[in-house]
Amino acid sequence: MFGLPYQGVATFLKSPLDAHRPFGFVGIPYDGSVTFRPGARLAPNAIRRASMMLTDGHHPEFATDPCERVTDLGDIDITQVAQHAALARIEEAVTALGQARPSCRLMMAGGDHLTTLGVLRALRRRFDQPLALIHFDAHCDTWARHFGDDIGHGTFLRNAIEEGVVDPTRTMSLGLRSPVDPVTREWLIGQGGLQMSSRQLMRTEGEALARHVRERIGDAPVYVTFDIDVLDPAHAPGTGTPEIGGITTMKALELLESLRHCNMVGMDVVEVSPPFDNHDVTALAAATLLWTWAAMLPL
């Protein structure tokens, strides 16, 4: 058997299903709260397919083979209709995974950004304290309402802070550049959080970001949420709400790798929309970020 990358079952990194490994890939195929272009519900399987390009050996920056560290735990079975019910289902599923695999760090593939709130709720309970949050995004996601609803993919960060799920003083939103009213734009800063624009982020070296993180977050359990639209549409065209002027994939990897010494308890990549992708370049960017995360962390 030749074992070519495109052969066989399309799991993430061609990893075994439901094995006991240090990292678990979980799909959250939900996009019921998108503002503009739909399709993020299709992202988990697109990211799995794209990850087949990454199965030929060790990561170039780390002496590890993520394919030997990851198991694919499948997708969360979820409704597309009721947002609150979807969040409850995500929280329930992530809680169950944490109980069954207490030493497994979960890497989530959304789905729109509302899905992150369900994950954070589960991890807040698991660690019995508000989490630190590193939030890569073109959008601040601190809107008070989502077109009349109390939750949506643009409210998740505000919801998480108001619920006590994350600690605002240990929250960093990085890569912001979208149109937004001043009250919404400044809300996180008013809660004690830190924001950096896309232009500031492009000028920030990885080690400088690591210093900022150490000073603000310390050893607290930290979750990394990576909205793919933090990347410029030239690097990630397949997303629901693209914004011109984003960071490059090279910069994203540099910044992510600089965080490898943080106490990271989970990560997601969200808002990939395969129907709007170009030759799977966005899905490959998402897969590479998750692959790098699994490669860089100590066991």
PDB file of C-alpha atoms in Angstrom:
ATOM      1  CA  MET A   1       0.000   0.000   0.000  1.00  0.00           C
ATOM      2  CA  PHE A   2       1.432   3.369  -1.038  1.00  0.00           C
ATOM      3  CA  GLY A   3      -0.289   5.433   1.680  1.00  0.00           C
ATOM      4  CA  LEU A   4      -0.460   8.615  -0.377  1.00  0.00           C
ATOM      5  CA  PRO A   5      -1.786  11.670   1.510  1.00  0.00           C
ATOM      6  CA  TYR A   6      -5.099  11.788  -0.358  1.00  0.00           C
ATOM      7  CA  GLN A   7      -5.893   8.115   0.237  1.00  0.00           C
ATOM      8  CA  GLY A   8      -7.906   6.688   3.082  1.00  0.00           C
ATOM      9  CA  VAL A   9     -10.316   8.248   5.567  1.00  0.00           C
ATOM     10  CA  ALA A  10      -9.994  12.042   5.732  1.00  0.00           C
ATOM     11  CA  THR A  11      -9.282  12.549   9.415  1.00  0.00           C
ATOM     12  CA  PHE A  12      -7.270  15.517  10.655  1.00  0.00           C
ATOM     13  CA  LEU A  13      -3.615  14.787   9.799  1.00  0.00           C
ATOM     14  CA  LYS A  14      -4.752  11.263   8.870  1.00  0.00           C
ATOM     15  CA  SER A  15      -4.745  10.609  12.613  1.00  0.00           C
ATOM     16  CA  PRO A  16      -6.603   7.688  14.197  1.00  0.00           C
ATOM     17  CA  LEU A  17     -10.172   8.194  15.306  1.00  0.00           C
ATOM     18  CA  ASP A  18     -10.907   8.356  19.023  1.00  0.00           C
ATOM     19  CA  ALA A  19      -7.446   7.317  20.215  1.00  0.00           C
ATOM     20  CA  HIS A  20      -5.806   8.395  23.475  1.00  0.00           C
ATOM     21  CA  ARG A  21      -3.316  11.055  22.424  1.00  0.00           C
ATOM     22  CA  PRO A  22      -2.180  14.420  23.847  1.00  0.00           C
ATOM     23  CA  PHE A  23      -4.238  16.504  21.385  1.00  0.00           C
ATOM     24  CA  GLY A  24      -7.773  15.982  20.159  1.00  0.00           C
ATOM     25  CA  PHE A  25      -9.227  17.554  17.000  1.00  0.00           C
ATOM     26  CA  VAL A  26     -12.942  18.343  17.307  1.00  0.00           C
ATOM     27  CA  GLY A  27     -15.161  19.785  14.581  1.00  0.00           C
ATOM     28  CA  ILE A  28     -17.999  22.177  15.430  1.00  0.00           C
ATOM     29  CA  PRO A  29     -20.017  22.424  12.192  1.00  0.00           C
ATOM     30  CA  TYR A  30     -22.232  25.379  13.137  1.00  0.00           C
ATOM     31  CA  ASP A  31     -22.742  28.707  11.363  1.00  0.00           C
ATOM     32  CA  GLY A  32     -26.179  29.767  12.572  1.00  0.00           C
ATOM     33  CA  SER A  33     -25.053  33.213  13.738  1.00  0.00           C
ATOM     34  CA  VAL A  34     -23.062  34.539  10.788  1.00  0.00           C
ATOM     35  CA  THR A  35     -23.563  38.141   9.683  1.00  0.00           C
ATOM     36  CA  PHE A  36     -22.599  37.992   6.032  1.00  0.00           C
ATOM     37  CA  ARG A  37     -21.461  34.940   4.076  1.00  0.00           C
ATOM     38  CA  PRO A  38     -22.435  31.463   5.350  1.00  0.00           C
ATOM     39  CA  GLY A  39     -20.576  28.190   4.959  1.00  0.00           C
ATOM     40  CA  ALA A  40     -18.497  27.824   8.135  1.00  0.00           C
ATOM     41  CA  ARG A  41     -20.480  24.705   9.033  1.00  0.00           C
ATOM     42  CA  LEU A  42     -18.572  23.011   6.204  1.00  0.00           C
ATOM     43  CA  ALA A  43     -15.156  23.994   7.545  1.00  0.00           C
ATOM     44  CA  PRO A  44     -14.241  21.049   9.812  1.00  0.00           C
ATOM     45  CA  ASN A  45     -14.166  18.580   6.941  1.00  0.00           C
ATOM     46  CA  ALA A  46     -12.460  21.082   4.623  1.00  0.00           C
ATOM     47  CA  ILE A  47      -9.735  21.559   7.245  1.00  0.00           C
ATOM     48  CA  ARG A  48      -9.389  17.792   7.577  1.00  0.00           C
ATOM     49  CA  ARG A  49      -8.900  17.447   3.814  1.00  0.00           C
ATOM     50  CA  ALA A  50      -6.396  20.309   3.699  1.00  0.00           C
ATOM     51  CA  SER A  51      -4.429  18.798   6.587  1.00  0.00           C
ATOM     52  CA  MET A  52      -3.463  15.872   4.370  1.00  0.00           C
ATOM     53  CA  MET A  53      -0.812  18.200   2.922  1.00  0.00           C
ATOM     54  CA  LEU A  54       0.883  18.199   6.343  1.00  0.00           C
ATOM     55  CA  THR A  55       1.326  14.479   6.937  1.00  0.00           C
ATOM     56  CA  ASP A  56       4.807  13.872   5.553  1.00  0.00           C
ATOM     57  CA  GLY A  57       7.009  14.325   8.616  1.00  0.00           C
ATOM     58  CA  HIS A  58       8.193  16.657  11.340  1.00  0.00           C
ATOM     59  CA  HIS A  59       7.257  20.305  11.716  1.00  0.00           C
ATOM     60  CA  PRO A  60      10.107  22.438  10.285  1.00  0.00           C
ATOM     61  CA  GLU A  61      10.460  24.566  13.441  1.00  0.00           C
ATOM     62  CA  PHE A  62       9.989  21.876  16.093  1.00  0.00           C
ATOM     63  CA  ALA A  63      11.412  18.386  16.482  1.00  0.00           C
ATOM     64  CA  THR A  64       7.980  16.811  16.609  1.00  0.00           C
ATOM     65  CA  ASP A  65       5.576  15.072  14.262  1.00  0.00           C
ATOM     66  CA  PRO A  66       2.060  16.308  15.081  1.00  0.00           C
ATOM     67  CA  CYS A  67       0.600  13.323  13.236  1.00  0.00           C
ATOM     68  CA  GLU A  68       1.806  11.184  16.144  1.00  0.00           C
ATOM     69  CA  ARG A  69       0.338  13.535  18.762  1.00  0.00           C
ATOM     70  CA  VAL A  70      -3.218  14.062  17.505  1.00  0.00           C
ATOM     71  CA  THR A  71      -6.397  12.027  17.447  1.00  0.00           C
ATOM     72  CA  ASP A  72      -9.539  12.999  15.543  1.00  0.00           C
ATOM     73  CA  LEU A  73     -12.522  13.006  17.900  1.00  0.00           C
ATOM     74  CA  GLY A  74     -15.094  13.681  15.199  1.00  0.00           C
ATOM     75  CA  ASP A  75     -17.711  16.439  15.115  1.00  0.00           C
ATOM     76  CA  ILE A  76     -20.121  17.694  17.738  1.00  0.00           C
ATOM     77  CA  ASP A  77     -23.677  16.785  16.721  1.00  0.00           C
ATOM     78  CA  ILE A  78     -25.351  20.166  16.632  1.00  0.00           C
ATOM     79  CA  THR A  79     -28.470  21.983  15.457  1.00  0.00           C
ATOM     80  CA  GLN A  80     -28.283  24.959  13.091  1.00  0.00           C
ATOM     81  CA  VAL A  81     -31.582  26.481  14.205  1.00  0.00           C
ATOM     82  CA  ALA A  82     -31.535  27.597  17.851  1.00  0.00           C
ATOM     83  CA  GLN A  83     -28.432  29.498  18.964  1.00  0.00           C
ATOM     84  CA  HIS A  84     -28.842  28.919  22.700  1.00  0.00           C
ATOM     85  CA  ALA A  85     -29.503  25.218  22.131  1.00  0.00           C
ATOM     86  CA  ALA A  86     -26.399  24.986  19.946  1.00  0.00           C
ATOM     87  CA  LEU A  87     -24.265  26.606  22.647  1.00  0.00           C
ATOM     88  CA  ALA A  88     -25.640  24.247  25.283  1.00  0.00           C
ATOM     89  CA  ARG A  89     -24.819  21.285  23.069  1.00  0.00           C
ATOM     90  CA  ILE A  90     -21.237  22.499  22.536  1.00  0.00           C
ATOM     91  CA  GLU A  91     -20.752  23.061  26.265  1.00  0.00           C
ATOM     92  CA  GLU A  92     -22.155  19.613  27.057  1.00  0.00           C
ATOM     93  CA  ALA A  93     -19.954  17.883  24.471  1.00  0.00           C
ATOM     94  CA  VAL A  94     -16.740  19.671  25.483  1.00  0.00           C
ATOM     95  CA  THR A  95     -17.464  18.958  29.145  1.00  0.00           C
ATOM     96  CA  ALA A  96     -17.917  15.260  28.379  1.00  0.00           C
ATOM     97  CA  LEU A  97     -14.688  15.156  26.379  1.00  0.00           C
ATOM     98  CA  GLY A  98     -12.809  16.795  29.234  1.00  0.00           C
ATOM     99  CA  GLN A  99     -14.153  14.262  31.716  1.00  0.00           C
ATOM    100  CA  ALA A 100     -13.314  11.312  29.476  1.00  0.00           C
ATOM    101  CA  ARG A 101      -9.871  12.662  28.466  1.00  0.00           C
ATOM    102  CA  PRO A 102      -8.589  14.936  31.243  1.00  0.00           C
ATOM    103  CA  SER A 103      -5.044  15.084  29.840  1.00  0.00           C
ATOM    104  CA  CYS A 104      -6.094  15.770  26.228  1.00  0.00           C
ATOM    105  CA  ARG A 105      -5.841  19.342  24.944  1.00  0.00           C
ATOM    106  CA  LEU A 106      -8.640  20.085  22.507  1.00  0.00           C
ATOM    107  CA  MET A 107      -8.144  21.829  19.186  1.00  0.00           C
ATOM    108  CA  MET A 108     -11.491  22.960  17.829  1.00  0.00           C
ATOM    109  CA  ALA A 109     -12.405  23.684  14.215  1.00  0.00           C
ATOM    110  CA  GLY A 110     -15.481  25.848  13.782  1.00  0.00           C
ATOM    111  CA  GLY A 111     -17.901  26.860  12.785  1.00  0.00           C
ATOM    112  CA  ASP A 112     -18.587  30.529  13.356  1.00  0.00           C
ATOM    113  CA  HIS A 113     -17.172  32.450  16.300  1.00  0.00           C
ATOM    114  CA  LEU A 114     -20.192  31.972  18.546  1.00  0.00           C
ATOM    115  CA  THR A 115     -19.057  28.362  18.964  1.00  0.00           C
ATOM    116  CA  THR A 116     -16.100  29.586  21.028  1.00  0.00           C
ATOM    117  CA  LEU A 117     -18.472  30.728  23.780  1.00  0.00           C
ATOM    118  CA  GLY A 118     -19.725  27.176  24.320  1.00  0.00           C
ATOM    119  CA  VAL A 119     -16.161  25.867  24.526  1.00  0.00           C
ATOM    120  CA  LEU A 120     -15.132  28.582  26.984  1.00  0.00           C
ATOM    121  CA  ARG A 121     -18.102  27.861  29.237  1.00  0.00           C
ATOM    122  CA  ALA A 122     -17.058  24.218  29.484  1.00  0.00           C
ATOM    123  CA  LEU A 123     -13.402  25.046  30.157  1.00  0.00           C
ATOM    124  CA  ARG A 124     -14.355  27.654  32.764  1.00  0.00           C
ATOM    125  CA  ARG A 125     -16.105  24.930  34.731  1.00  0.00           C
ATOM    126  CA  ARG A 126     -13.282  22.448  34.180  1.00  0.00           C
ATOM    127  CA  PHE A 127     -10.544  24.751  35.507  1.00  0.00           C
ATOM    128  CA  ASP A 128     -12.767  26.400  38.130  1.00  0.00           C
ATOM    129  CA  GLN A 129     -11.596  29.908  37.273  1.00  0.00           C
ATOM    130  CA  PRO A 130     -12.068  32.510  34.544  1.00  0.00           C
ATOM    131  CA  LEU A 131      -9.732  31.838  31.635  1.00  0.00           C
ATOM    132  CA  ALA A 132      -7.197  34.104  30.020  1.00  0.00           C
ATOM    133  CA  LEU A 133      -7.960  34.639  26.334  1.00  0.00           C
ATOM    134  CA  ILE A 134      -5.800  35.471  23.323  1.00  0.00           C
ATOM    135  CA  HIS A 135      -8.190  36.503  20.569  1.00  0.00           C
ATOM    136  CA  PHE A 136      -6.916  36.906  16.989  1.00  0.00           C
ATOM    137  CA  ASP A 137      -9.601  38.604  14.898  1.00  0.00           C
ATOM    138  CA  ALA A 138     -10.336  41.401  12.451  1.00  0.00           C
ATOM    139  CA  HIS A 139     -13.404  42.214  14.578  1.00  0.00           C
ATOM    140  CA  CYS A 140     -13.639  43.138  18.253  1.00  0.00           C
ATOM    141  CA  ASP A 141     -16.651  40.814  18.876  1.00  0.00           C
ATOM    142  CA  THR A 142     -17.882  42.980  21.748  1.00  0.00           C
ATOM    143  CA  TRP A 143     -21.174  44.126  20.239  1.00  0.00           C
ATOM    144  CA  ALA A 144     -24.003  44.279  22.773  1.00  0.00           C
ATOM    145  CA  ARG A 145     -26.573  42.798  20.378  1.00  0.00           C
ATOM    146  CA  HIS A 146     -26.486  40.725  17.214  1.00  0.00           C
ATOM    147  CA  PHE A 147     -29.236  42.153  15.016  1.00  0.00           C
ATOM    148  CA  GLY A 148     -31.706  42.067  17.891  1.00  0.00           C
ATOM    149  CA  ASP A 149     -30.438  38.839  19.486  1.00  0.00           C
ATOM    150  CA  ASP A 150     -28.493  38.671  22.730  1.00  0.00           C
ATOM    151  CA  ILE A 151     -25.873  36.341  21.238  1.00  0.00           C
ATOM    152  CA  GLY A 152     -24.128  36.022  17.897  1.00  0.00           C
ATOM    153  CA  HIS A 153     -20.702  35.583  16.419  1.00  0.00           C
ATOM    154  CA  GLY A 154     -20.030  39.288  16.995  1.00  0.00           C
ATOM    155  CA  THR A 155     -21.014  39.210  20.691  1.00  0.00           C
ATOM    156  CA  PHE A 156     -19.155  36.142  21.930  1.00  0.00           C
ATOM    157  CA  LEU A 157     -16.326  38.004  23.690  1.00  0.00           C
ATOM    158  CA  ARG A 158     -18.667  40.393  25.474  1.00  0.00           C
ATOM    159  CA  ASN A 159     -20.872  37.450  26.504  1.00  0.00           C
ATOM    160  CA  ALA A 160     -17.859  35.547  27.838  1.00  0.00           C
ATOM    161  CA  ILE A 161     -16.683  38.495  29.941  1.00  0.00           C
ATOM    162  CA  GLU A 162     -20.142  39.361  31.260  1.00  0.00           C
ATOM    163  CA  GLU A 163     -20.710  35.719  32.229  1.00  0.00           C
ATOM    164  CA  GLY A 164     -17.396  35.558  34.089  1.00  0.00           C
ATOM    165  CA  VAL A 165     -16.092  32.896  31.726  1.00  0.00           C
ATOM    166  CA  VAL A 166     -12.949  34.841  30.825  1.00  0.00           C
ATOM    167  CA  ASP A 167     -10.985  37.403  32.822  1.00  0.00           C
ATOM    168  CA  PRO A 168     -11.061  40.717  30.919  1.00  0.00           C
ATOM    169  CA  THR A 169      -7.786  41.861  32.487  1.00  0.00           C
ATOM    170  CA  ARG A 170      -6.154  38.766  30.988  1.00  0.00           C
ATOM    171  CA  THR A 171      -7.793  39.147  27.581  1.00  0.00           C
ATOM    172  CA  MET A 172      -5.973  40.341  24.464  1.00  0.00           C
ATOM    173  CA  SER A 173      -7.721  41.061  21.148  1.00  0.00           C
ATOM    174  CA  LEU A 174      -5.209  41.198  18.311  1.00  0.00           C
ATOM    175  CA  GLY A 175      -5.469  42.214  14.652  1.00  0.00           C
ATOM    176  CA  LEU A 176      -8.568  44.444  14.815  1.00  0.00           C
ATOM    177  CA  ARG A 177      -9.427  46.585  11.797  1.00  0.00           C
ATOM    178  CA  SER A 178     -13.157  46.409  10.935  1.00  0.00           C
ATOM    179  CA  PRO A 179     -15.671  49.270  10.927  1.00  0.00           C
ATOM    180  CA  VAL A 180     -17.200  49.607  14.406  1.00  0.00           C
ATOM    181  CA  ASP A 181     -18.844  52.271  16.554  1.00  0.00           C
ATOM    182  CA  PRO A 182     -16.616  53.861  19.239  1.00  0.00           C
ATOM    183  CA  VAL A 183     -18.553  52.449  22.208  1.00  0.00           C
ATOM    184  CA  THR A 184     -18.220  48.878  20.977  1.00  0.00           C
ATOM    185  CA  ARG A 185     -14.602  49.403  19.943  1.00  0.00           C
ATOM    186  CA  GLU A 186     -13.569  50.672  23.388  1.00  0.00           C
ATOM    187  CA  TRP A 187     -15.655  48.254  25.476  1.00  0.00           C
ATOM    188  CA  LEU A 188     -12.890  45.707  26.120  1.00  0.00           C
ATOM    189  CA  ILE A 189     -10.408  48.420  27.092  1.00  0.00           C
ATOM    190  CA  GLY A 190     -12.971  49.727  29.574  1.00  0.00           C
ATOM    191  CA  GLN A 191     -13.057  46.258  31.144  1.00  0.00           C
ATOM    192  CA  GLY A 192      -9.267  46.229  31.534  1.00  0.00           C
ATOM    193  CA  GLY A 193      -8.413  44.273  28.387  1.00  0.00           C
ATOM    194  CA  LEU A 194      -5.808  44.947  25.710  1.00  0.00           C
ATOM    195  CA  GLN A 195      -6.359  45.551  22.008  1.00  0.00           C
ATOM    196  CA  MET A 196      -3.958  45.781  19.088  1.00  0.00           C
ATOM    197  CA  SER A 197      -4.864  46.818  15.570  1.00  0.00           C
ATOM    198  CA  SER A 198      -3.781  44.854  12.536  1.00  0.00           C
ATOM    199  CA  ARG A 199      -1.144  47.493  11.747  1.00  0.00           C
ATOM    200  CA  GLN A 200       0.229  47.334  15.284  1.00  0.00           C
ATOM    201  CA  LEU A 201       0.288  43.545  15.140  1.00  0.00           C
ATOM    202  CA  MET A 202       2.203  43.487  11.859  1.00  0.00           C
ATOM    203  CA  ARG A 203       4.891  45.652  13.509  1.00  0.00           C
ATOM    204  CA  THR A 204       5.085  43.466  16.628  1.00  0.00           C
ATOM    205  CA  GLU A 205       7.801  40.829  16.793  1.00  0.00           C
ATOM    206  CA  GLY A 206       6.845  37.450  18.187  1.00  0.00           C
ATOM    207  CA  GLU A 207       9.061  37.754  21.253  1.00  0.00           C
ATOM    208  CA  ALA A 208       7.626  41.189  22.023  1.00  0.00           C
ATOM    209  CA  LEU A 209       4.133  39.692  21.949  1.00  0.00           C
ATOM    210  CA  ALA A 210       5.315  36.898  24.228  1.00  0.00           C
ATOM    211  CA  ARG A 211       6.514  39.508  26.744  1.00  0.00           C
ATOM    212  CA  HIS A 212       3.147  41.282  26.619  1.00  0.00           C
ATOM    213  CA  VAL A 213       1.411  37.966  27.227  1.00  0.00           C
ATOM    214  CA  ARG A 214       3.649  37.004  30.148  1.00  0.00           C
ATOM    215  CA  GLU A 215       3.121  40.391  31.796  1.00  0.00           C
ATOM    216  CA  ARG A 216      -0.656  40.310  31.395  1.00  0.00           C
ATOM    217  CA  ILE A 217      -1.503  36.616  31.676  1.00  0.00           C
ATOM    218  CA  GLY A 218       1.325  34.978  33.607  1.00  0.00           C
ATOM    219  CA  ASP A 219       0.705  31.277  34.262  1.00  0.00           C
ATOM    220  CA  ALA A 220      -3.094  31.436  34.075  1.00  0.00           C
ATOM    221  CA  PRO A 221      -4.835  28.854  31.867  1.00  0.00           C
ATOM    222  CA  VAL A 222      -5.182  30.511  28.475  1.00  0.00           C
ATOM    223  CA  TYR A 223      -7.354  29.704  25.481  1.00  0.00           C
ATOM    224  CA  VAL A 224      -6.360  30.850  21.994  1.00  0.00           C
ATOM    225  CA  THR A 225      -9.156  31.628  19.559  1.00  0.00           C
ATOM    226  CA  PHE A 226      -8.120  32.340  15.996  1.00  0.00           C
ATOM    227  CA  ASP A 227     -10.704  33.877  13.685  1.00  0.00           C
ATOM    228  CA  ILE A 228      -9.276  33.205  10.232  1.00  0.00           C
ATOM    229  CA  ASP A 229     -10.358  36.687   9.088  1.00  0.00           C
ATOM    230  CA  VAL A 230      -7.468  38.158  11.093  1.00  0.00           C
ATOM    231  CA  LEU A 231      -5.505  37.144   7.994  1.00  0.00           C
ATOM    232  CA  ASP A 232      -5.638  39.378   4.955  1.00  0.00           C
ATOM    233  CA  PRO A 233      -8.125  38.082   2.348  1.00  0.00           C
ATOM    234  CA  ALA A 234      -5.152  37.511   0.039  1.00  0.00           C
ATOM    235  CA  HIS A 235      -4.150  34.750   2.468  1.00  0.00           C
ATOM    236  CA  ALA A 236      -7.640  33.709   3.600  1.00  0.00           C
ATOM    237  CA  PRO A 237     -10.335  34.508   1.034  1.00  0.00           C
ATOM    238  CA  GLY A 238     -12.653  31.790   2.305  1.00  0.00           C
ATOM    239  CA  THR A 239     -14.278  33.506   5.250  1.00  0.00           C
ATOM    240  CA  GLY A 240     -17.650  35.015   6.025  1.00  0.00           C
ATOM    241  CA  THR A 241     -16.696  38.609   6.834  1.00  0.00           C
ATOM    242  CA  PRO A 242     -13.372  39.437   5.142  1.00  0.00           C
ATOM    243  CA  GLU A 243     -11.582  42.700   5.952  1.00  0.00           C
ATOM    244  CA  ILE A 244      -8.774  44.165   3.845  1.00  0.00           C
ATOM    245  CA  GLY A 245      -5.474  44.945   5.591  1.00  0.00           C
ATOM    246  CA  GLY A 246      -4.908  41.806   7.626  1.00  0.00           C
ATOM    247  CA  ILE A 247      -1.771  40.018   8.725  1.00  0.00           C
ATOM    248  CA  THR A 248       0.050  37.428   6.630  1.00  0.00           C
ATOM    249  CA  THR A 249       0.183  33.709   7.277  1.00  0.00           C
ATOM    250  CA  MET A 250       3.903  34.026   8.028  1.00  0.00           C
ATOM    251  CA  LYS A 251       3.164  36.647  10.694  1.00  0.00           C
ATOM    252  CA  ALA A 252       0.380  34.531  12.152  1.00  0.00           C
ATOM    253  CA  LEU A 253       2.707  31.557  12.538  1.00  0.00           C
ATOM    254  CA  GLU A 254       5.445  33.709  14.083  1.00  0.00           C
ATOM    255  CA  LEU A 255       3.019  35.107  16.656  1.00  0.00           C
ATOM    256  CA  LEU A 256       1.426  31.757  17.457  1.00  0.00           C
ATOM    257  CA  GLU A 257       4.821  30.087  17.878  1.00  0.00           C
ATOM    258  CA  SER A 258       5.915  32.841  20.273  1.00  0.00           C
ATOM    259  CA  LEU A 259       3.169  31.721  22.685  1.00  0.00           C
ATOM    260  CA  ARG A 260       4.456  28.168  23.046  1.00  0.00           C
ATOM    261  CA  HIS A 261       5.515  28.640  26.686  1.00  0.00           C
ATOM    262  CA  CYS A 262       2.065  29.813  27.816  1.00  0.00           C
ATOM    263  CA  ASN A 263      -0.228  27.546  29.810  1.00  0.00           C
ATOM    264  CA  MET A 264      -2.464  26.895  26.807  1.00  0.00           C
ATOM    265  CA  VAL A 265      -5.453  24.691  27.583  1.00  0.00           C
ATOM    266  CA  GLY A 266      -7.135  24.801  24.190  1.00  0.00           C
ATOM    267  CA  MET A 267      -7.288  26.463  20.794  1.00  0.00           C
ATOM    268  CA  ASP A 268      -9.739  26.952  17.980  1.00  0.00           C
ATOM    269  CA  VAL A 269      -9.758  28.222  14.416  1.00  0.00           C
ATOM    270  CA  VAL A 270     -13.123  29.576  13.326  1.00  0.00           C
ATOM    271  CA  GLU A 271     -14.936  31.336  10.474  1.00  0.00           C
ATOM    272  CA  VAL A 272     -13.430  29.376   7.570  1.00  0.00           C
ATOM    273  CA  SER A 273     -16.052  29.285   4.798  1.00  0.00           C
ATOM    274  CA  PRO A 274     -15.145  26.669   2.158  1.00  0.00           C
ATOM    275  CA  PRO A 275     -17.688  27.841  -0.465  1.00  0.00           C
ATOM    276  CA  PHE A 276     -15.761  31.109  -0.729  1.00  0.00           C
ATOM    277  CA  ASP A 277     -12.284  29.588  -0.566  1.00  0.00           C
ATOM    278  CA  ASN A 278      -9.815  29.605  -3.453  1.00  0.00           C
ATOM    279  CA  HIS A 279      -8.058  26.274  -4.047  1.00  0.00           C
ATOM    280  CA  ASP A 280      -8.353  25.432  -0.311  1.00  0.00           C
ATOM    281  CA  VAL A 281      -5.815  28.107   0.667  1.00  0.00           C
ATOM    282  CA  THR A 282      -7.908  29.230   3.666  1.00  0.00           C
ATOM    283  CA  ALA A 283      -8.534  25.691   4.863  1.00  0.00           C
ATOM    284  CA  LEU A 284      -4.810  24.966   4.556  1.00  0.00           C
ATOM    285  CA  ALA A 285      -3.987  28.071   6.612  1.00  0.00           C
ATOM    286  CA  ALA A 286      -6.378  26.888   9.331  1.00  0.00           C
ATOM    287  CA  ALA A 287      -4.974  23.357   9.261  1.00  0.00           C
ATOM    288  CA  THR A 288      -1.408  24.672   9.449  1.00  0.00           C
ATOM    289  CA  LEU A 289      -2.170  26.803  12.499  1.00  0.00           C
ATOM    290  CA  LEU A 290      -3.637  23.801  14.332  1.00  0.00           C
ATOM    291  CA  TRP A 291      -0.788  21.556  13.149  1.00  0.00           C
ATOM    292  CA  THR A 292       1.734  24.079  14.459  1.00  0.00           C
ATOM    293  CA  TRP A 293      -0.051  24.335  17.814  1.00  0.00           C
ATOM    294  CA  ALA A 294       0.095  20.559  18.247  1.00  0.00           C
ATOM    295  CA  ALA A 295       3.780  20.553  17.248  1.00  0.00           C
ATOM    296  CA  MET A 296       5.031  23.359  19.446  1.00  0.00           C
ATOM    297  CA  LEU A 297       3.591  22.610  22.878  1.00  0.00           C
ATOM    298  CA  PRO A 298       5.537  20.506  25.371  1.00  0.00           C
ATOM    299  CA  LEU A 299       3.868  17.303  26.506  1.00  0.00           C
TER     300      LEU A 299
END
